[in-house]
XYZ file of N, CA, C and O in Angstrom:
568
model
N 41.585 57.152 137.157
C 42.959 56.679 137.278
C 43.427 56.175 135.913
O 42.696 55.528 135.189
N 44.670 56.469 135.587
C 45.248 56.075 134.307
C 45.458 54.566 134.254
O 45.941 53.959 135.207
N 45.086 53.984 133.117
C 45.310 52.560 132.875
C 46.812 52.365 132.645
O 47.379 52.844 131.663
N 47.473 51.667 133.557
C 48.937 51.498 133.515
C 49.396 50.808 132.230
O 50.360 51.233 131.589
N 48.710 49.757 131.826
C 49.097 49.026 130.611
C 48.973 49.937 129.392
O 49.862 49.971 128.537
N 47.885 50.678 129.316
C 47.682 51.596 128.195
C 48.750 52.694 128.205
O 49.278 53.069 127.147
N 49.098 53.200 129.380
C 50.137 54.225 129.485
C 51.467 53.691 128.958
O 52.177 54.385 128.219
N 51.806 52.455 129.321
C 53.057 51.847 128.849
C 53.032 51.633 127.333
O 54.031 51.881 126.642
N 51.895 51.187 126.804
C 51.767 50.983 125.357
C 51.894 52.315 124.611
O 52.555 52.402 123.576
N 51.261 53.353 125.145
C 51.331 54.678 124.506
C 52.758 55.203 124.523
O 53.256 55.740 123.525
N 53.429 55.048 125.679
C 54.818 55.503 125.782
C 55.709 54.767 124.789
O 56.510 55.371 124.084
N 55.569 53.453 124.715
C 56.405 52.674 123.808
C 56.164 53.089 122.365
O 57.104 53.245 121.587
N 54.916 53.301 122.012
C 54.599 53.711 120.645
C 55.180 55.088 120.337
O 55.778 55.301 119.270
N 55.041 56.014 121.276
C 55.591 57.357 121.105
C 57.112 57.302 120.978
O 57.704 57.909 120.088
N 57.744 56.542 121.864
C 59.197 56.414 121.863
C 59.689 55.825 120.541
O 60.629 56.326 119.931
N 59.053 54.751 120.093
C 59.500 54.098 118.857
C 59.273 54.990 117.632
O 60.113 55.040 116.727
N 58.136 55.688 117.606
C 57.871 56.598 116.482
C 58.916 57.700 116.432
O 59.478 58.004 115.365
N 59.213 58.276 117.590
C 60.214 59.341 117.658
C 61.579 58.819 117.211
O 62.268 59.456 116.434
N 61.946 57.654 117.695
C 63.251 57.070 117.343
C 63.343 56.803 115.834
O 64.349 57.136 115.192
N 62.302 56.227 115.264
C 62.322 55.918 113.835
C 62.381 57.191 112.995
O 63.141 57.268 112.024
N 61.582 58.203 113.362
C 61.600 59.458 112.615
C 62.956 60.147 112.748
O 63.506 60.666 111.775
N 63.501 60.149 113.951
C 64.799 60.763 114.202
C 65.875 60.086 113.356
O 66.696 60.757 112.725
N 65.855 58.770 113.313
C 66.833 58.016 112.524
C 66.699 58.349 111.039
O 67.696 58.591 110.356
N 65.466 58.371 110.528
C 65.236 58.706 109.120
C 65.721 60.115 108.798
O 66.308 60.362 107.753
N 65.474 61.052 109.707
C 65.809 62.450 109.440
C 67.301 62.733 109.555
O 67.760 63.793 109.119
N 68.065 61.807 110.117
C 69.520 61.984 110.150
C 70.080 62.125 108.742
O 71.120 62.754 108.556
N 69.411 61.537 107.759
C 69.887 61.646 106.379
C 69.841 63.090 105.882
O 70.568 63.435 104.959
N 69.002 63.934 106.497
C 68.937 65.340 106.100
C 70.276 66.041 106.318
O 70.559 67.045 105.679
N 71.093 65.517 107.237
C 72.341 66.169 107.610
C 73.547 65.627 106.847
O 74.643 66.174 106.973
N 73.341 64.578 106.048
C 74.436 64.023 105.254
C 74.851 65.038 104.200
O 74.018 65.617 103.521
N 76.131 65.276 104.097
C 76.635 66.227 103.118
C 76.546 67.683 103.570
O 76.934 68.583 102.841
N 76.034 67.916 104.765
C 75.948 69.274 105.287
C 77.182 69.588 106.125
O 77.810 68.695 106.684
N 77.506 70.857 106.204
C 78.609 71.275 107.061
C 78.186 71.355 108.527
O 79.021 71.528 109.401
N 76.873 71.256 108.785
C 76.362 71.318 110.152
C 75.997 69.933 110.662
O 75.311 69.181 109.972
N 76.439 69.636 111.861
C 75.990 68.422 112.536
C 74.621 68.712 113.141
O 74.237 69.876 113.317
N 73.893 67.660 113.472
C 72.551 67.861 114.018
C 72.571 68.675 115.307
O 71.727 69.546 115.510
N 73.529 68.446 116.167
C 73.611 69.212 117.422
C 73.880 70.688 117.139
O 73.321 71.571 117.801
N 74.717 70.976 116.144
C 74.972 72.366 115.773
C 73.713 73.012 115.218
O 73.409 74.173 115.516
N 72.974 72.265 114.429
C 71.696 72.744 113.898
C 70.759 73.091 115.055
O 70.096 74.129 115.034
N 70.715 72.234 116.073
C 69.839 72.478 117.217
C 70.224 73.760 117.950
O 69.354 74.521 118.379
N 71.528 74.003 118.107
C 71.982 75.250 118.727
C 71.510 76.436 117.889
O 70.922 77.394 118.401
N 71.758 76.370 116.599
C 71.381 77.477 115.718
C 69.867 77.653 115.636
O 69.386 78.778 115.467
N 69.109 76.587 115.786
C 67.650 76.693 115.796
C 67.204 77.596 116.939
O 66.410 78.519 116.752
N 67.721 77.346 118.124
C 67.366 78.170 119.282
C 67.860 79.601 119.107
O 67.124 80.561 119.347
N 69.095 79.749 118.674
C 69.698 81.078 118.562
C 69.013 81.921 117.488
O 68.676 83.082 117.728
N 68.790 81.356 116.309
C 68.205 82.155 115.220
C 66.746 82.493 115.467
O 66.244 83.464 114.911
N 66.051 81.747 116.302
C 64.655 82.056 116.638
C 64.540 83.100 117.749
O 63.455 83.569 118.039
N 65.656 83.442 118.360
C 65.664 84.402 119.458
C 65.812 85.822 118.911
O 66.350 86.017 117.816
N 65.342 86.828 119.677
C 65.498 88.219 119.227
C 66.966 88.537 118.938
O 67.862 88.142 119.688
N 67.206 89.229 117.843
C 68.558 89.599 117.413
C 69.459 88.382 117.224
O 70.687 88.505 117.288
N 68.878 87.226 117.010
C 69.617 85.975 116.824
C 70.622 85.758 117.955
O 71.739 85.288 117.745
N 70.181 86.082 119.184
C 71.020 85.946 120.370
C 70.220 85.255 121.465
O 69.088 85.646 121.754
N 70.808 84.223 122.062
C 70.150 83.480 123.138
C 71.132 83.269 124.283
O 72.345 83.190 124.061
N 70.600 83.174 125.469
C 71.442 82.834 126.620
C 71.870 81.375 126.493
O 71.099 80.526 126.043
N 73.101 81.098 126.905
C 73.614 79.732 126.845
C 72.698 78.785 127.621
O 72.441 77.673 127.168
N 72.161 79.223 128.752
C 71.268 78.355 129.535
C 69.989 78.008 128.764
O 69.453 76.930 128.924
N 69.511 78.923 127.896
C 68.329 78.630 127.085
C 68.673 77.644 125.969
O 67.862 76.783 125.620
N 69.848 77.778 125.406
C 70.313 76.814 124.396
C 70.405 75.436 125.051
O 69.903 74.444 124.512
N 71.023 75.389 126.220
C 71.196 74.121 126.936
C 69.852 73.479 127.260
O 69.690 72.263 127.130
N 68.872 74.291 127.656
C 67.550 73.766 128.026
C 66.861 73.077 126.856
O 66.035 72.181 127.055
N 67.206 73.469 125.631
C 66.574 72.882 124.442
C 67.352 71.709 123.866
O 66.951 71.141 122.855
N 68.464 71.368 124.486
C 69.312 70.300 123.961
C 69.117 69.024 124.770
O 68.675 69.071 125.906
N 69.474 67.914 124.183
C 69.372 66.619 124.852
C 70.731 66.138 125.336
O 70.928 64.951 125.540
N 71.660 67.074 125.498
C 72.988 66.729 125.997
C 73.279 67.596 127.220
O 72.608 68.600 127.451
N 74.287 67.235 127.978
C 74.602 67.923 129.228
C 75.134 69.337 128.983
O 75.651 69.644 127.902
N 75.055 70.170 130.009
C 75.540 71.547 129.925
C 77.016 71.611 129.531
O 77.374 72.381 128.639
N 77.891 70.802 130.145
C 79.299 70.858 129.705
C 79.463 70.484 128.228
O 80.285 71.078 127.522
N 78.670 69.539 127.758
C 78.754 69.150 126.345
C 78.275 70.278 125.440
O 78.850 70.519 124.375
N 77.226 70.977 125.858
C 76.731 72.111 125.077
C 77.795 73.206 125.043
O 78.064 73.790 123.986
N 78.422 73.475 126.176
C 79.470 74.506 126.226
C 80.614 74.178 125.279
O 81.103 75.055 124.548
N 81.048 72.924 125.271
C 82.128 72.512 124.358
C 81.681 72.630 122.899
O 82.445 73.082 122.040
N 80.438 72.233 122.626
C 79.896 72.336 121.271
C 79.869 73.798 120.821
O 80.298 74.120 119.704
N 79.382 74.673 121.673
C 79.331 76.099 121.329
C 80.736 76.638 121.102
O 80.972 77.391 120.141
N 81.695 76.246 121.923
C 83.079 76.697 121.725
C 83.615 76.237 120.363
O 84.313 77.000 119.680
N 83.296 75.012 119.966
C 83.718 74.536 118.632
C 83.033 75.357 117.531
O 83.634 75.669 116.504
N 81.753 75.700 117.764
C 81.019 76.495 116.776
C 81.592 77.913 116.678
O 81.608 78.495 115.590
N 82.074 78.460 117.797
C 82.732 79.766 117.781
C 83.987 79.675 116.921
O 84.222 80.527 116.055
N 84.777 78.629 117.121
C 86.022 78.488 116.348
C 85.748 78.278 114.859
O 86.590 78.618 114.025
N 84.568 77.766 114.522
C 84.196 77.569 113.115
C 83.527 78.803 112.520
O 83.194 78.818 111.333
N 83.290 79.822 113.354
C 82.687 81.056 112.860
C 81.174 80.992 112.695
O 80.598 81.828 111.993
N 80.531 80.029 113.337
C 79.076 79.881 113.216
C 78.322 80.739 114.233
O 77.199 81.178 113.961
N 78.922 80.931 115.400
C 78.322 81.740 116.457
C 79.413 82.553 117.142
O 80.605 82.254 117.004
N 78.974 83.573 117.882
C 79.862 84.337 118.742
C 79.372 84.157 120.167
O 78.173 83.976 120.396
N 80.303 84.215 121.117
C 79.958 84.026 122.526
C 80.475 85.236 123.296
O 81.629 85.634 123.118
N 79.597 85.800 124.140
C 79.979 86.970 124.933
C 79.382 86.829 126.328
O 78.379 86.130 126.520
N 79.988 87.510 127.303
C 79.416 87.478 128.651
C 78.005 88.081 128.647
O 77.729 89.013 127.893
N 77.135 87.540 129.473
C 75.778 88.053 129.607
C 75.821 89.217 130.593
O 76.137 89.022 131.765
N 75.515 90.445 130.146
C 75.598 91.593 131.046
C 74.596 91.528 132.205
O 74.785 92.176 133.223
N 73.547 90.716 132.057
C 72.544 90.591 133.109
C 72.831 89.435 134.061
O 72.166 89.298 135.080
N 73.785 88.584 133.708
C 74.117 87.425 134.537
C 75.615 87.166 134.384
O 76.046 86.588 133.383
N 76.386 87.595 135.372
C 77.829 87.496 135.285
C 78.359 86.097 135.056
O 79.455 85.907 134.553
N 77.589 85.083 135.427
C 78.031 83.699 135.228
C 77.615 83.151 133.871
O 78.078 82.106 133.448
N 76.716 83.854 133.197
C 76.147 83.350 131.957
C 76.838 83.885 130.718
O 77.740 84.723 130.785
N 76.400 83.382 129.581
C 76.950 83.807 128.294
C 75.818 83.992 127.297
O 74.770 83.345 127.401
N 76.036 84.884 126.357
C 75.115 85.092 125.248
C 75.728 84.485 123.995
O 76.920 84.662 123.728
N 74.904 83.778 123.246
C 75.339 83.143 121.998
C 74.611 83.843 120.862
O 73.380 83.929 120.867
N 75.365 84.330 119.882
C 74.785 85.037 118.745
C 75.207 84.341 117.458
O 76.389 84.028 117.265
N 74.250 84.112 116.585
C 74.565 83.520 115.280
C 75.304 84.542 114.430
O 74.916 85.707 114.374
N 76.364 84.112 113.799
C 77.045 84.960 112.824
C 76.258 84.908 111.521
O 75.368 84.059 111.350
N 76.601 85.796 110.593
C 75.947 85.742 109.288
C 76.177 84.384 108.629
O 75.267 83.803 108.048
N 77.410 83.876 108.755
C 77.732 82.573 108.158
C 76.920 81.465 108.828
O 76.406 80.566 108.157
N 76.808 81.501 110.147
C 76.030 80.500 110.869
C 74.557 80.545 110.491
O 73.924 79.506 110.284
N 74.014 81.759 110.389
C 72.600 81.910 110.009
C 72.367 81.394 108.591
O 71.354 80.743 108.318
N 73.325 81.676 107.688
C 73.197 81.173 106.308
C 73.216 79.659 106.268
O 72.397 79.027 105.587
N 74.180 79.051 106.985
C 74.266 77.577 107.043
C 72.969 76.998 107.600
O 72.442 76.012 107.088
N 72.464 77.607 108.674
C 71.235 77.131 109.292
C 70.073 77.213 108.302
O 69.335 76.242 108.121
N 69.880 78.371 107.674
C 68.742 78.546 106.757
C 68.809 77.572 105.588
O 67.793 77.039 105.156
N 70.025 77.337 105.092
C 70.190 76.402 103.981
C 69.731 74.997 104.370
O 68.979 74.347 103.636
N 70.167 74.545 105.524
C 69.783 73.208 105.990
C 68.337 73.184 106.468
O 67.632 72.187 106.275
N 67.867 74.273 107.064
C 66.493 74.330 107.576
C 65.473 74.157 106.454
O 64.412 73.555 106.653
N 65.795 74.648 105.280
C 64.897 74.481 104.132
C 64.730 73.001 103.802
O 63.614 72.513 103.648
N 65.832 72.293 103.728
C 65.813 70.860 103.423
C 65.151 70.086 104.566
O 64.270 69.252 104.348
N 65.578 70.370 105.780
C 65.077 69.641 106.953
C 63.586 69.920 107.169
O 62.817 69.005 107.472
N 63.172 71.162 107.003
C 61.751 71.508 107.154
C 60.883 70.776 106.143
O 59.800 70.274 106.472
N 61.360 70.695 104.920
C 60.623 69.972 103.878
C 60.518 68.491 104.240
O 59.485 67.861 104.091
N 61.611 67.940 104.756
C 61.653 66.536 105.155
C 60.676 66.270 106.307
O 59.943 65.278 106.297
N 60.676 67.156 107.283
C 59.747 67.002 108.414
C 58.309 67.060 107.926
O 57.482 66.212 108.286
N 57.998 68.047 107.104
C 56.631 68.193 106.596
C 56.204 66.957 105.807
O 55.066 66.483 105.941
N 57.123 66.405 105.021
C 56.808 65.214 104.239
C 56.507 64.022 105.146
O 55.524 63.310 104.952
N 57.340 63.815 106.154
C 57.149 62.680 107.056
C 55.895 62.831 107.912
O 55.243 61.861 108.253
N 55.564 64.073 108.269
C 54.399 64.317 109.114
C 53.105 64.392 108.303
O 52.018 64.426 108.870
N 53.214 64.381 106.977
C 52.032 64.534 106.128
C 51.089 63.334 106.174
O 49.993 63.401 105.617
N 51.490 62.257 106.836
C 50.571 61.124 107.001
C 49.454 61.477 107.986
O 48.454 60.762 108.072
N 49.615 62.589 108.705
C 48.610 63.040 109.660
C 47.817 64.206 109.076
O 48.364 65.034 108.337
N 46.534 64.263 109.406
C 45.695 65.399 109.027
C 46.082 66.594 109.898
O 46.668 66.430 110.974
N 45.718 67.801 109.460
C 46.032 68.994 110.247
C 45.458 68.906 111.656
O 46.116 69.290 112.623
N 44.254 68.395 111.783
C 43.646 68.278 113.116
C 44.440 67.300 113.988
O 44.591 67.514 115.195
N 44.975 66.244 113.389
C 45.792 65.286 114.135
C 47.126 65.910 114.540
O 47.619 65.673 115.649
N 47.702 66.724 113.647
C 48.950 67.409 113.977
C 48.749 68.359 115.153
O 49.580 68.432 116.059
N 47.626 69.079 115.160
C 47.333 69.983 116.275
C 47.163 69.195 117.566
O 47.669 69.599 118.619
N 46.473 68.073 117.484
C 46.288 67.240 118.673
C 47.623 66.699 119.159
O 47.912 66.728 120.353
N 48.466 66.225 118.243
C 49.787 65.717 118.604
C 50.619 66.806 119.270
O 51.242 66.578 120.310
N 50.618 67.992 118.672
C 51.360 69.113 119.254
C 50.860 69.428 120.663
O 51.643 69.575 121.598
N 49.548 69.505 120.810
C 48.968 69.847 122.112
C 49.256 68.774 123.154
O 49.557 69.085 124.309
N 49.163 67.509 122.758
C 49.457 66.426 123.696
C 50.929 66.418 124.102
O 51.256 66.208 125.274
N 51.810 66.662 123.138
C 53.241 66.698 123.454
C 53.547 67.857 124.414
O 54.314 67.691 125.367
N 52.927 68.988 124.179
C 53.113 70.129 125.088
C 52.573 69.808 126.477
O 53.191 70.170 127.484
N 51.468 69.120 126.537
C 50.900 68.737 127.836
C 51.848 67.799 128.585
O 52.079 67.945 129.767
N 52.414 66.848 127.850
C 53.377 65.921 128.467
C 54.620 66.659 128.952
O 55.224 66.256 129.944
N 54.987 67.726 128.257
C 56.164 68.501 128.648
C 55.842 69.483 129.781
O 56.722 70.181 130.244
N 54.585 69.522 130.193
C 54.200 70.373 131.313
C 53.970 71.828 130.946
O 54.088 72.712 131.774
N 53.599 72.080 129.702
C 53.380 73.460 129.266
C 51.912 73.763 129.144
O 51.110 73.146 128.646
């Protein structure tokens, strides 16, 4: 049986570490044309085949509600970062595709943000990073 006190201590430590790292990494987005939420959309889209993802998959990777994601994507369409089209396999769904401009903006910021993440995570050994990744995946039910 799991030790309840230890579980609470582990959760608090994980939560605080995530919050502190997230706050520090917000500086990566200063001076960028992309907001962090837009970056998150483009992260999912550009990693998908043909840089196209279903809106429901984008939403599943976001920490905001589906209506908020839809509004965000619509703003990104108007800015020329992504295109939105009906999903031919799901009449209620939509496909989101990164434009060349959106992919360029993403790659430009991803270089800076990736370097920042690697720097902050470098306090851990590779074996610790693998353990952290595996534990986080286990907590997420994967």
